[in-house]
Short mmCIF file of C-alpha atoms in Angstrom, two decimals:
data_model
loop_
_atom_site.label_atom_id
_atom_site.label_comp_id
_atom_site.label_asym_id
_atom_site.label_seq_id
_atom_site.Cartn_x
_atom_site.Cartn_y
_atom_site.Cartn_z
CA MET A 23 32.30 -6.36 49.05
CA ARG A 24 28.41 -5.19 49.45
CA ALA A 25 25.55 -7.03 49.83
CA GLY A 26 22.64 -6.80 47.48
CA ALA A 27 19.17 -7.30 47.73
CA ALA A 28 18.26 -11.30 47.19
CA LEU A 29 22.01 -12.10 47.30
CA CYS A 30 23.48 -14.58 49.58
CA PHE A 31 26.89 -15.22 51.10
CA LEU A 32 28.28 -18.38 50.62
CA ARG A 33 30.45 -19.90 53.32
CA ALA A 34 34.56 -19.12 52.81
CA ARG A 35 36.23 -21.46 50.07
CA SER A 36 39.44 -22.50 49.47
CA GLN A 37 40.69 -20.13 46.36
CA ASP A 38 40.57 -23.86 44.39
CA GLY A 39 37.60 -24.45 46.07
CA ARG A 40 35.68 -20.97 44.77
CA ARG A 41 37.33 -20.76 40.91
CA GLN A 42 35.79 -24.60 40.53
CA HIS A 43 32.51 -23.33 42.60
CA THR A 44 32.65 -19.88 39.40
CA SER A 45 33.25 -22.33 36.93
CA LEU A 46 29.73 -24.69 37.63
CA LEU A 47 28.24 -21.92 38.04
CA LEU A 48 29.19 -19.90 35.39
CA ARG A 49 27.70 -23.45 33.51
CA ARG A 50 24.47 -23.26 34.41
CA ALA A 51 23.73 -19.53 34.34
CA SER A 52 25.02 -20.12 29.70
CA LEU A 53 22.29 -22.47 29.94
CA VAL A 54 20.35 -19.43 30.54
CA SER A 55 21.78 -17.83 27.14
CA ARG A 56 22.85 -21.14 24.65
CA SER A 57 26.27 -19.88 24.33
CA SER A 58 29.56 -20.43 25.48
CA PRO A 59 30.63 -17.38 27.76
CA ASP A 60 34.40 -17.58 25.72
CA LEU A 61 32.75 -16.21 22.06
CA ALA A 62 32.20 -12.89 23.73
CA VAL A 63 35.34 -11.73 25.71
CA THR A 64 38.12 -10.09 25.60
CA PRO A 65 40.54 -8.31 26.68
CA HIS A 66 41.18 -9.42 30.06
CA LEU A 67 43.38 -7.15 31.98
CA PRO A 68 43.82 -7.06 36.24
CA GLY A 69 43.37 -2.88 36.65
CA PRO A 70 43.42 -0.26 37.15
CA GLY A 71 39.91 0.38 34.92
CA SER A 72 41.69 3.47 33.47
CA THR A 73 43.66 1.19 31.14
CA CYS A 74 39.98 -1.61 30.38
CA ALA A 75 38.30 1.86 29.55
CA PHE A 76 40.77 3.85 27.43
CA THR A 77 41.01 0.25 25.27
CA GLU A 78 36.55 -0.08 25.47
CA GLN A 79 36.56 3.61 23.64
CA ILE A 80 39.03 3.00 21.16
CA LEU A 81 37.52 -0.27 20.60
CA ARG A 82 33.87 1.36 20.76
CA ASN A 83 35.06 4.44 18.17
CA CYS A 84 35.71 1.49 16.28
CA GLY A 85 32.48 1.19 15.22
CA LEU A 86 32.47 -2.04 17.17
CA LYS A 87 28.97 -3.06 20.34
CA THR A 88 31.07 -3.41 23.33
CA GLY A 89 31.02 -5.40 26.85
CA PHE A 90 32.37 -3.69 28.93
CA TYR A 91 32.70 -4.91 33.18
CA SER A 92 34.29 -3.40 35.63
CA SER A 93 34.47 -3.21 39.58
CA PRO A 94 33.51 -1.36 42.02
CA HIS A 95 30.69 1.35 41.02
CA LEU A 96 30.54 4.63 42.60
CA VAL A 97 27.08 5.38 42.48
CA GLN A 98 24.77 2.49 41.72
CA VAL A 99 25.36 -1.10 40.88
CA ARG A 100 24.63 -0.54 36.95
CA GLU A 101 28.19 1.15 36.52
CA ARG A 102 29.64 -2.37 36.57
CA ILE A 103 27.74 -3.63 33.40
CA ARG A 104 28.33 -1.19 30.73
CA ILE A 105 26.62 -2.04 26.90
CA ASN A 106 28.54 0.74 24.27
CA GLY A 107 29.54 3.07 27.57
CA GLN A 108 26.89 3.35 29.01
CA PRO A 109 25.46 1.11 32.39
CA ILE A 110 22.93 -0.95 31.11
CA SER A 111 19.26 0.71 31.78
CA LYS A 112 17.11 -0.32 35.27
CA GLU A 113 15.24 -2.11 33.32
CA LEU A 114 17.51 -3.92 31.21
CA PHE A 115 19.32 -4.41 35.47
CA SER A 116 16.25 -5.76 36.33
CA LYS A 117 15.47 -8.19 33.39
CA TYR A 118 18.75 -9.98 33.18
CA PHE A 119 19.35 -9.97 37.19
CA TRP A 120 16.07 -11.94 37.39
CA GLN A 121 16.68 -13.96 34.72
CA VAL A 122 20.48 -15.37 36.02
CA TYR A 123 18.86 -16.24 39.79
CA ASN A 124 15.73 -18.00 38.32
CA ARG A 125 17.89 -20.20 36.30
CA LEU A 126 20.54 -20.62 38.60
CA GLU A 127 17.63 -21.59 41.68
CA GLU A 128 16.27 -23.99 39.00
CA THR A 129 19.64 -26.13 38.73
CA LYS A 130 21.20 -25.97 41.83
CA SER A 131 22.01 -29.00 43.75
CA ASP A 132 22.29 -30.92 47.04
CA ASP A 133 26.03 -29.58 47.08
CA MET A 134 25.25 -26.24 45.57
CA CYS A 135 22.23 -25.11 47.42
CA SER A 136 23.27 -21.41 48.16
CA MET A 137 23.04 -18.24 45.55
CA PRO A 138 26.65 -17.26 45.04
CA ALA A 139 28.67 -14.30 46.37
CA TYR A 140 28.08 -11.05 45.56
CA PHE A 141 30.37 -10.34 43.14
CA ARG A 142 30.22 -13.70 41.34
CA PHE A 143 26.82 -13.23 40.86
CA LEU A 144 27.38 -10.21 38.90
CA THR A 145 30.29 -11.80 36.98
CA ILE A 146 27.44 -13.90 35.94
CA MET A 147 25.26 -11.74 34.69
CA ALA A 148 27.49 -9.77 32.94
CA PHE A 149 28.20 -12.65 30.64
CA HIS A 150 24.80 -13.16 30.19
CA VAL A 151 24.06 -9.18 29.94
CA PHE A 152 26.97 -9.05 26.89
CA LEU A 153 25.80 -12.76 25.16
CA GLN A 154 21.94 -11.72 25.24
CA GLU A 155 22.67 -7.88 24.15
CA LYS A 156 25.26 -9.99 21.00
CA VAL A 157 28.74 -7.44 21.63
CA ASP A 158 30.80 -7.65 19.88
CA LEU A 159 33.43 -7.92 22.50
CA ALA A 160 33.94 -7.43 25.99
CA VAL A 161 36.42 -5.88 28.26
CA LEU A 162 36.75 -7.09 31.59
CA GLU A 163 38.82 -5.39 34.52
CA VAL A 164 40.04 -8.50 37.36
CA GLY A 165 38.42 -8.29 40.85
CA ILE A 166 41.28 -8.50 42.65
CA GLY A 167 44.38 -11.15 41.74
CA GLY A 168 43.61 -12.93 38.64
CA ALA A 169 45.08 -16.20 39.22
CA TYR A 170 41.31 -17.23 41.90
CA ASP A 171 39.38 -14.05 40.69
CA CYS A 172 36.16 -15.31 38.99
CA THR A 173 36.80 -13.85 36.21
CA ASN A 174 39.38 -15.67 35.50
CA ILE A 175 37.39 -18.21 34.17
CA ILE A 176 37.59 -16.93 30.77
CA ARG A 177 39.39 -19.68 29.22
CA LYS A 178 40.62 -18.53 26.12
CA PRO A 179 40.60 -14.42 25.88
CA ILE A 180 42.03 -12.60 22.14
CA VAL A 181 44.16 -10.37 24.21
CA CYS A 182 45.67 -10.27 28.15
CA GLY A 183 47.43 -7.46 29.82
CA VAL A 184 48.86 -6.53 33.11
CA SER A 185 48.76 -2.65 34.26
CA SER A 186 51.43 -1.24 37.03
CA LEU A 187 51.99 -3.34 39.77
CA GLY A 188 51.06 -1.65 43.64
CA ILE A 189 50.58 -3.09 47.00
CA ASP A 190 46.66 -3.73 47.43
CA HIS A 191 44.72 -6.21 48.98
CA THR A 192 47.67 -8.21 50.43
CA ALA A 193 45.88 -10.92 53.02
CA ILE A 194 44.38 -12.30 49.98
CA LEU A 195 47.20 -11.30 46.85
CA GLY A 196 50.05 -11.19 49.46
CA ASP A 197 52.54 -9.17 51.18
CA THR A 198 54.76 -8.33 48.47
CA ILE A 199 54.53 -7.77 45.14
CA GLU A 200 56.90 -11.06 43.95
CA LYS A 201 53.52 -12.55 45.32
CA ILE A 202 51.06 -10.16 43.69
CA ALA A 203 53.09 -9.69 40.96
CA TRP A 204 51.96 -14.11 40.06
CA GLN A 205 48.46 -13.66 41.12
CA LYS A 206 48.09 -11.33 38.20
CA GLY A 207 50.09 -13.47 36.27
CA GLY A 208 47.35 -16.32 36.47
CA ILE A 209 44.89 -14.92 34.02
CA PHE A 210 48.14 -15.46 31.14
CA LYS A 211 46.26 -18.29 28.71
CA PRO A 212 48.29 -21.20 26.20
CA GLY A 213 49.02 -19.19 23.45
CA VAL A 214 47.06 -15.50 24.28
CA PRO A 215 49.07 -12.92 23.60
CA ALA A 216 49.75 -10.37 26.60
CA PHE A 217 51.35 -6.97 27.25
CA THR A 218 52.65 -5.48 30.15
CA VAL A 219 54.05 -1.75 31.25
CA PRO A 220 57.56 -0.99 32.80
CA GLN A 221 57.45 -3.13 35.96
CA PRO A 222 60.25 -3.24 38.83
CA ALA A 223 62.42 -5.67 38.61
CA SER A 224 61.83 -8.71 40.66
CA PRO A 225 58.18 -8.55 39.93
CA LEU A 226 58.09 -8.04 35.68
CA LYS A 227 60.65 -11.30 36.66
CA VAL A 228 57.87 -13.32 38.32
CA LEU A 229 55.60 -12.20 35.58
CA GLN A 230 57.77 -13.53 32.70
CA ASN A 231 58.24 -16.98 34.80
CA ARG A 232 54.42 -17.41 35.12
CA ALA A 233 53.80 -16.28 31.22
CA GLN A 234 56.54 -18.92 30.14
CA GLU A 235 55.09 -21.90 32.16
CA ILE A 236 51.60 -21.08 31.07
CA GLY A 237 53.15 -21.14 27.58
CA CYS A 238 51.96 -17.48 26.61
CA PRO A 239 53.62 -14.53 24.73
CA LEU A 240 54.68 -11.85 26.92
CA TYR A 241 55.28 -8.16 25.17
CA MET A 242 56.58 -4.98 26.55
CA CYS A 243 54.66 -1.65 25.92
CA PRO A 244 56.23 1.23 24.64
CA ASP A 245 56.53 5.10 25.44
CA LEU A 246 52.99 6.73 24.79
CA ALA A 247 55.50 8.47 23.40
CA GLU A 248 56.94 6.44 20.51
CA TYR A 249 53.61 6.29 18.62
CA GLU A 250 53.73 10.00 17.93
CA GLU A 251 55.04 11.07 14.66
CA ASP A 252 54.75 13.36 11.95
CA GLY A 253 53.36 16.19 13.88
CA ILE A 254 50.45 13.67 15.83
CA SER A 255 50.52 14.24 19.82
CA LEU A 256 47.89 11.64 21.63
CA HIS A 257 45.71 14.05 23.93
CA LEU A 258 44.13 11.72 26.64
CA GLY A 259 41.01 12.20 28.46
CA LEU A 260 42.53 11.01 31.46
CA ALA A 261 44.57 13.25 33.54
CA GLY A 262 48.36 12.17 34.79
CA ASP A 263 51.90 11.12 33.96
CA HIS A 264 50.81 7.91 34.91
CA GLN A 265 48.10 7.40 32.66
CA ARG A 266 50.24 7.53 29.52
CA SER A 267 52.08 3.52 30.28
CA ASN A 268 47.67 2.70 30.43
CA ALA A 269 47.20 4.15 27.24
CA SER A 270 50.25 2.91 25.44
CA LEU A 271 49.11 -1.30 27.02
CA ALA A 272 45.80 0.42 25.91
CA LEU A 273 45.94 0.71 22.63
CA GLN A 274 48.46 -2.36 22.15
CA LEU A 275 45.38 -4.32 23.69
CA ALA A 276 43.14 -2.62 20.96
CA GLN A 277 45.24 -2.95 18.26
CA THR A 278 45.85 -7.16 18.60
CA TRP A 279 42.29 -7.58 19.21
CA LEU A 280 41.38 -5.53 15.35
CA GLN A 281 44.55 -8.30 13.55
CA ARG A 282 43.19 -10.98 15.73
CA GLN A 283 39.44 -10.38 14.82
CA GLY A 284 40.53 -9.78 10.87
CA CYS A 285 39.23 -6.43 11.07
CA GLN A 286 39.73 -3.76 8.53
CA GLY A 287 39.12 -0.11 7.94
CA PHE A 288 40.19 1.11 10.98
CA GLY A 289 43.23 3.21 9.80
CA GLN A 290 46.85 2.72 8.67
CA MET A 291 48.82 0.89 11.71
CA LYS A 292 51.77 0.88 9.75
CA ASN A 293 55.07 -0.29 11.82
CA LEU A 294 57.27 2.66 13.43
CA ASN A 295 60.92 2.65 14.17
CA PRO A 296 61.14 2.80 17.76
CA HIS A 297 63.80 5.05 18.95
CA LEU A 298 63.59 4.03 22.88
CA PRO A 299 66.67 4.59 25.30
CA ASN A 300 69.29 1.86 25.96
CA ILE A 301 66.84 -0.48 28.55
CA LYS A 302 67.12 -4.32 27.82
CA TRP A 303 63.97 -5.74 28.79
CA PRO A 304 63.63 -9.25 29.39
CA LEU A 305 60.79 -9.18 27.77
CA PRO A 306 60.16 -8.60 23.47
CA LEU A 307 58.75 -5.22 23.02
CA ALA A 308 55.66 -4.77 21.86
CA SER A 309 55.74 -3.14 17.78
CA VAL A 310 54.86 0.51 17.80
CA PHE A 311 52.85 0.97 15.15
CA ARG A 312 51.03 4.82 13.71
CA PRO A 313 47.61 5.16 15.65
CA SER A 314 44.76 5.26 13.24
CA LEU A 315 42.60 8.39 14.09
CA PRO A 316 39.79 6.51 15.97
CA MET A 317 42.49 4.69 17.48
CA VAL A 318 43.86 8.93 18.85
CA GLN A 319 40.27 9.71 19.28
CA GLY A 320 39.39 7.12 21.49
CA LEU A 321 42.19 8.35 24.22
CA GLN A 322 41.57 11.55 23.68
CA HIS A 323 37.50 11.15 24.81
CA THR A 324 37.89 8.62 27.32
CA LEU A 325 35.86 9.07 29.90
CA TRP A 326 36.51 7.10 33.85
CA LEU A 327 33.90 8.25 36.87
CA GLY A 328 36.20 9.48 39.71
CA ARG A 329 39.96 9.28 38.55
CA THR A 330 41.40 12.56 38.58
CA GLN A 331 38.25 14.59 37.57
CA VAL A 332 37.16 18.39 39.21
CA LEU A 333 33.97 18.88 39.51
CA GLN A 334 33.78 23.49 39.86
CA ARG A 335 31.06 25.49 41.78
CA GLY A 336 31.33 28.58 42.16
CA PRO A 337 34.49 29.77 44.03
CA ILE A 338 34.71 25.69 45.19
CA SER A 339 37.10 22.74 43.38
CA TYR A 340 36.29 19.48 44.24
CA TYR A 341 39.72 17.45 43.04
CA ILE A 342 38.16 13.76 43.00
CA ASP A 343 40.56 10.81 42.72
CA GLY A 344 39.80 7.56 43.87
CA ALA A 345 43.31 6.48 44.71
CA HIS A 346 43.70 4.03 47.74
CA THR A 347 46.92 2.33 46.98
CA SER A 348 50.74 4.03 47.79
CA SER A 349 51.35 3.98 43.43
CA SER A 350 47.89 6.02 42.98
CA VAL A 351 48.29 8.40 45.12
CA LYS A 352 51.70 9.24 44.43
CA ALA A 353 50.25 9.90 41.21
CA CYS A 354 46.67 11.41 42.50
CA VAL A 355 49.14 13.90 44.33
CA ARG A 356 51.03 14.65 41.14
CA TRP A 357 48.19 15.19 39.22
CA PHE A 358 47.10 17.51 42.10
CA GLN A 359 49.62 19.70 42.82
CA GLU A 360 49.93 20.65 38.95
CA VAL A 361 46.39 21.10 38.52
CA ALA A 362 45.59 23.19 41.96
CA LEU A 363 48.37 25.32 40.60
CA ASN A 364 47.23 26.15 37.42
CA GLU A 365 44.60 27.34 39.21
CA GLU A 366 45.74 29.13 42.16
CA LYS A 367 47.59 30.71 39.40
CA ALA A 368 44.84 31.68 37.16
CA GLY A 369 42.56 32.83 40.11
CA GLY A 370 44.48 35.09 42.78
CA GLY A 371 43.07 35.96 46.09
CA ALA A 372 43.53 33.26 49.31
CA VAL A 373 42.98 29.53 48.47
CA VAL A 374 41.91 27.61 51.16
CA ARG A 375 43.32 23.52 50.55
CA VAL A 376 40.96 20.32 52.20
CA LEU A 377 41.43 16.80 52.55
CA VAL A 378 38.04 14.59 52.56
CA PHE A 379 39.97 11.01 53.39
CA ASN A 380 38.97 7.42 54.09
CA ALA A 381 40.06 4.27 53.62
CA THR A 382 39.06 0.69 54.57
CA GLY A 383 40.56 -2.59 54.44
CA ASP A 384 44.28 -3.29 55.21
CA ARG A 385 45.40 -1.20 53.87
CA ASP A 386 48.75 1.14 55.03
CA THR A 387 46.67 4.51 56.18
CA ALA A 388 49.85 6.09 57.79
CA ALA A 389 51.89 5.80 54.03
CA LEU A 390 48.97 6.89 52.34
CA LEU A 391 48.52 9.82 54.33
CA LYS A 392 52.21 11.14 54.71
CA LEU A 393 52.08 11.07 50.95
CA LEU A 394 49.33 13.35 50.87
CA GLN A 395 51.24 15.70 52.87
CA PRO A 396 53.69 17.96 50.29
CA CYS A 397 50.23 19.37 49.65
CA HIS A 398 49.78 21.22 51.69
CA PHE A 399 46.64 20.75 53.36
CA ASP A 400 44.78 24.09 54.72
CA TYR A 401 42.63 20.97 56.94
CA ALA A 402 42.47 17.77 56.88
CA VAL A 403 38.83 15.86 57.66
CA PHE A 404 37.67 12.57 57.67
CA CYS A 405 34.82 10.50 57.51
CA PRO A 406 33.43 7.29 56.62
CA ASN A 407 32.19 6.43 52.98
CA ILE A 408 29.19 7.32 54.36
CA SER A 409 26.72 9.48 51.82
CA GLU A 410 24.35 10.93 54.62
CA VAL A 411 23.83 9.74 58.26
CA SER A 412 20.42 9.86 57.95
CA GLY A 413 20.31 6.19 56.49
CA VAL A 414 18.91 8.09 53.52
CA GLY A 415 20.40 7.02 50.17
CA ILE A 416 20.44 4.42 47.44
CA ALA A 417 21.12 0.47 48.22
CA ASP A 418 24.20 0.89 46.28
CA GLN A 419 26.23 2.20 48.92
CA GLN A 420 25.32 0.31 52.05
CA ASN A 421 28.29 -1.66 53.03
CA TYR A 422 26.52 -4.29 55.57
CA ASN A 423 29.86 -5.91 56.49
CA VAL A 424 30.80 -3.41 58.81
CA THR A 425 28.79 -1.83 61.86
CA LEU A 426 28.76 2.24 62.28
CA GLU A 427 31.12 1.33 65.17
CA ASN A 428 33.80 0.05 62.69
CA VAL A 429 33.61 2.91 60.26
CA LEU A 430 34.15 5.96 63.42
CA THR A 431 36.73 4.19 64.90
CA ARG A 432 38.76 3.87 61.60
CA CYS A 433 38.30 7.52 61.39
CA LEU A 434 39.14 8.57 64.84
CA GLU A 435 42.14 6.07 63.96
CA ASN A 436 43.49 7.98 60.60
CA GLN A 437 42.45 11.76 61.83
CA LYS A 438 45.85 10.68 65.02
CA LYS A 439 47.99 9.72 62.38
CA TRP A 440 47.21 12.72 60.50
CA ASN A 441 47.93 14.85 63.58
CA LEU A 442 51.35 12.55 64.52
CA LEU A 443 52.35 13.20 61.23
CA MET A 444 51.86 16.84 61.63
CA GLU A 445 53.69 16.77 64.87
CA GLU A 446 56.88 15.05 63.13
CA ARG A 447 56.64 18.28 61.15
CA SER A 448 56.24 21.40 63.08
CA CYS A 449 57.13 19.92 66.34
CA LEU A 450 54.03 20.47 67.99
CA ASP A 451 52.35 18.15 70.14
CA PRO A 452 48.82 16.94 67.97
CA TRP A 453 45.04 17.73 70.05
CA SER A 454 43.30 14.19 69.92
CA SER A 455 39.78 13.32 71.39
CA SER A 456 39.56 12.05 74.46
CA LEU A 457 35.32 10.95 73.33
CA PRO A 458 34.38 7.37 73.76
CA VAL A 459 33.52 6.08 70.01
CA ASP A 460 29.78 5.03 71.70
CA THR A 461 29.25 8.60 72.94
CA LEU A 462 30.04 9.84 69.12
CA ILE A 463 27.50 7.89 67.87
CA LYS A 464 24.92 8.84 69.59
CA ASP A 465 26.01 12.67 69.16
CA SER A 466 26.30 11.99 65.23
CA GLN A 467 22.54 10.44 65.39
CA ARG A 468 21.63 13.28 67.06
CA GLY A 469 22.14 14.96 64.27
CA THR A 470 25.44 17.05 65.34
CA PRO A 471 27.95 16.75 62.15
CA LEU A 472 30.95 17.38 64.03
CA LEU A 473 32.26 14.31 66.23
CA LEU A 474 35.28 15.45 67.73
CA ALA A 475 36.11 18.57 70.35
CA PRO A 476 39.86 19.77 70.94
CA SER A 477 41.30 18.66 73.90
CA SER A 478 42.92 22.21 73.95
CA GLU A 479 41.76 26.00 72.60
CA ARG A 480 44.95 25.23 69.65
CA LEU A 481 43.54 27.23 66.65
CA LEU A 482 46.44 26.91 64.48
CA ASN A 483 47.92 23.32 66.01
CA CYS A 484 45.47 21.10 65.36
CA ASN A 485 44.21 20.77 61.45
CA SER A 486 41.79 17.97 61.59
CA LEU A 487 38.63 17.31 61.81
CA VAL A 488 35.73 14.30 61.88
CA PHE A 489 32.20 14.03 60.64
CA PRO A 490 29.64 11.49 60.25
CA CYS A 491 29.35 11.40 56.66
CA ILE A 492 30.97 12.86 53.20
CA SER A 493 27.52 15.38 53.74
CA HIS A 494 28.54 17.17 57.00
CA ALA A 495 31.98 16.54 55.68
CA LEU A 496 30.79 18.78 52.77
CA GLN A 497 28.46 21.16 54.59
CA TRP A 498 31.74 22.06 56.85
CA ALA A 499 33.67 22.73 54.17
CA THR A 500 31.70 23.94 51.13
CA GLN A 501 30.49 26.51 53.93
CA GLY A 502 26.80 27.11 52.28
CA ARG A 503 29.56 28.53 49.26
CA ASP A 504 27.93 25.24 47.06
CA PRO A 505 24.18 25.60 46.70
CA ASP A 506 23.86 22.01 47.05
CA PHE A 507 24.85 21.71 50.34
CA PRO A 508 23.04 23.84 52.91
CA SER A 509 25.32 25.98 55.50
CA PRO A 510 26.60 23.91 59.30
CA HIS A 511 24.69 25.46 62.19
CA ALA A 512 26.70 27.69 63.79
CA ASN A 513 25.42 26.59 67.12
CA LEU A 514 26.36 23.01 66.65
CA LEU A 515 30.31 24.02 65.47
CA HIS A 516 30.58 26.94 67.90
CA HIS A 517 32.08 24.77 70.79
CA HIS A 518 35.49 23.33 68.19
CA PRO A 519 37.64 26.10 67.85
CA VAL A 520 39.40 24.29 64.34
CA ALA A 521 35.70 24.11 63.30
CA SER A 522 34.54 27.86 63.90
CA SER A 523 38.04 29.82 62.68
CA GLY A 524 38.41 27.25 59.76
CA SER A 525 34.65 28.26 59.03
CA VAL A 526 35.79 32.30 58.64
CA LEU A 527 38.92 30.68 56.11
CA LEU A 528 36.35 29.23 54.40
CA ARG A 529 33.93 31.80 53.62
CA GLU A 530 36.06 34.55 52.83
CA ALA A 531 39.01 32.40 50.75
CA ALA A 532 38.56 33.49 47.58
CA GLN A 533 38.79 29.20 45.96
CA ILE A 534 38.26 26.65 48.21
CA GLN A 535 40.21 23.43 46.98
CA ILE A 536 38.38 19.89 48.02
CA LEU A 537 40.81 16.58 47.48
CA ILE A 538 38.79 13.69 48.12
CA THR A 539 41.00 10.34 47.87
CA GLY A 540 42.29 7.89 50.07
CA SER A 541 38.93 5.30 48.45
CA LEU A 542 36.40 4.16 45.68
CA HIS A 543 33.80 4.51 47.57
CA LEU A 544 33.94 7.29 49.37
CA VAL A 545 34.42 8.76 45.85
CA GLY A 546 31.15 7.53 45.26
CA GLY A 547 29.16 8.70 48.07
CA ALA A 548 30.59 12.36 47.20
CA LEU A 549 29.84 12.01 43.45
CA LYS A 550 25.76 10.68 44.81
CA LEU A 551 26.19 13.84 46.63
CA ILE A 552 27.90 16.66 44.13
CA ASP A 553 25.71 15.74 40.83
CA GLN A 554 22.36 14.43 41.53
CA SER A 555 21.91 13.31 37.68
CA LEU A 556 24.20 9.98 38.79
CA THR A 557 21.54 8.77 40.42
CA GLU A 558 18.43 8.98 38.30
#
């Protein structure tokens, strides 16, 4: 979690205590708007953000004024709170920030004398923004989990959804998919319809049991192909086969909201006869309907920054995806292999593939890196989620919970894991650095972009490098062929055979394909450098 200006952190509390604490804070903050926050908010989904993005775009296409709350942000914190798809302006952010902050300050008591923590404060602020801006609806992406997440303070949303489950945040949610499913099912509410997508049998059973205990009608979404009839072909603005289930979930959420709110004139929604495979789901199947034109266009026009995104800069292709779980990395690999191969066939000539990777938290990076190996990268580059080592940047991307030594140590560990995986594949010994981390930190602070020197002169057996920041990593990977990144100084790299030999190949390649993945924060730092307009 990032810290923000004028925000304080509370002591750790029990899960029930955190929820009660957030409830009280929300009631205090709602005094600012003089209105109940429950009137504005729906639907409610525990990630991924792409499902929320599809849903928001569909409903916005129907002429509704939408609010959208998601996390984390990639470049600027304002991305988390959106009106009609756009981050709120700097002026509005400042205005509403201080309204909420001052109101909480005025209403604090002896047993609650601190400001809420970062994410809880932004959640309260988002509710306030949506009420003040008079949105027709708000789409909420749940933070971590569901049951005890502070977004789960909504007593009766219009509709809820649970997208494809994966293993993540195990220290908080539990170390099995069943425990995580229990947490996700915590957003179900009595009498509020909920939808999910095909899941493995065991976690699906957990969701079913949670829904029955709570009194929530839970439905299974049909395959996206079932909505296509009479020559209608649904095209998605987000690439990847995994987005099809997200799109089907979004269609059900949007249609349910429109129906329950009595909205008319958004196109014909006749039930279709589903032609489904002989799969006996334990849940009732949601009705298949003919999507209206705003729905079709909404799916097609959906954009979600940092997810299956391609940016072209002459011979450089940046493939950007914030995948950070096993399931999302698998989907990323399928997407990258397809689009990168198509580009390679169309372009011709020599192609060099570079992986830029980092992972944070308690994730099994060895497992994630192993999933990426089929992409056949020529080089793997590891760096922390720091845009520039000089510290020049924006406060939205600062992380005050870890030290430079922590993040560099993690990069070295990731590099070692990659080299071990390469050794297993090629039966060759990997090389490693013998330099201590404190020496590497001093070198990076003096401006040396490369952290590691090999222990032996092996040019072909070792294809991994570590850099102190994203900027230096992309300087080396692009070799001056992207005008936004100056060519690295040769005198700083000559001692490293992998860097120098790779520089030659990169300068001579007809195409350079760079996949940036493993962390949404890494992706955000890279986008800040590649697309300067995002910082405006």
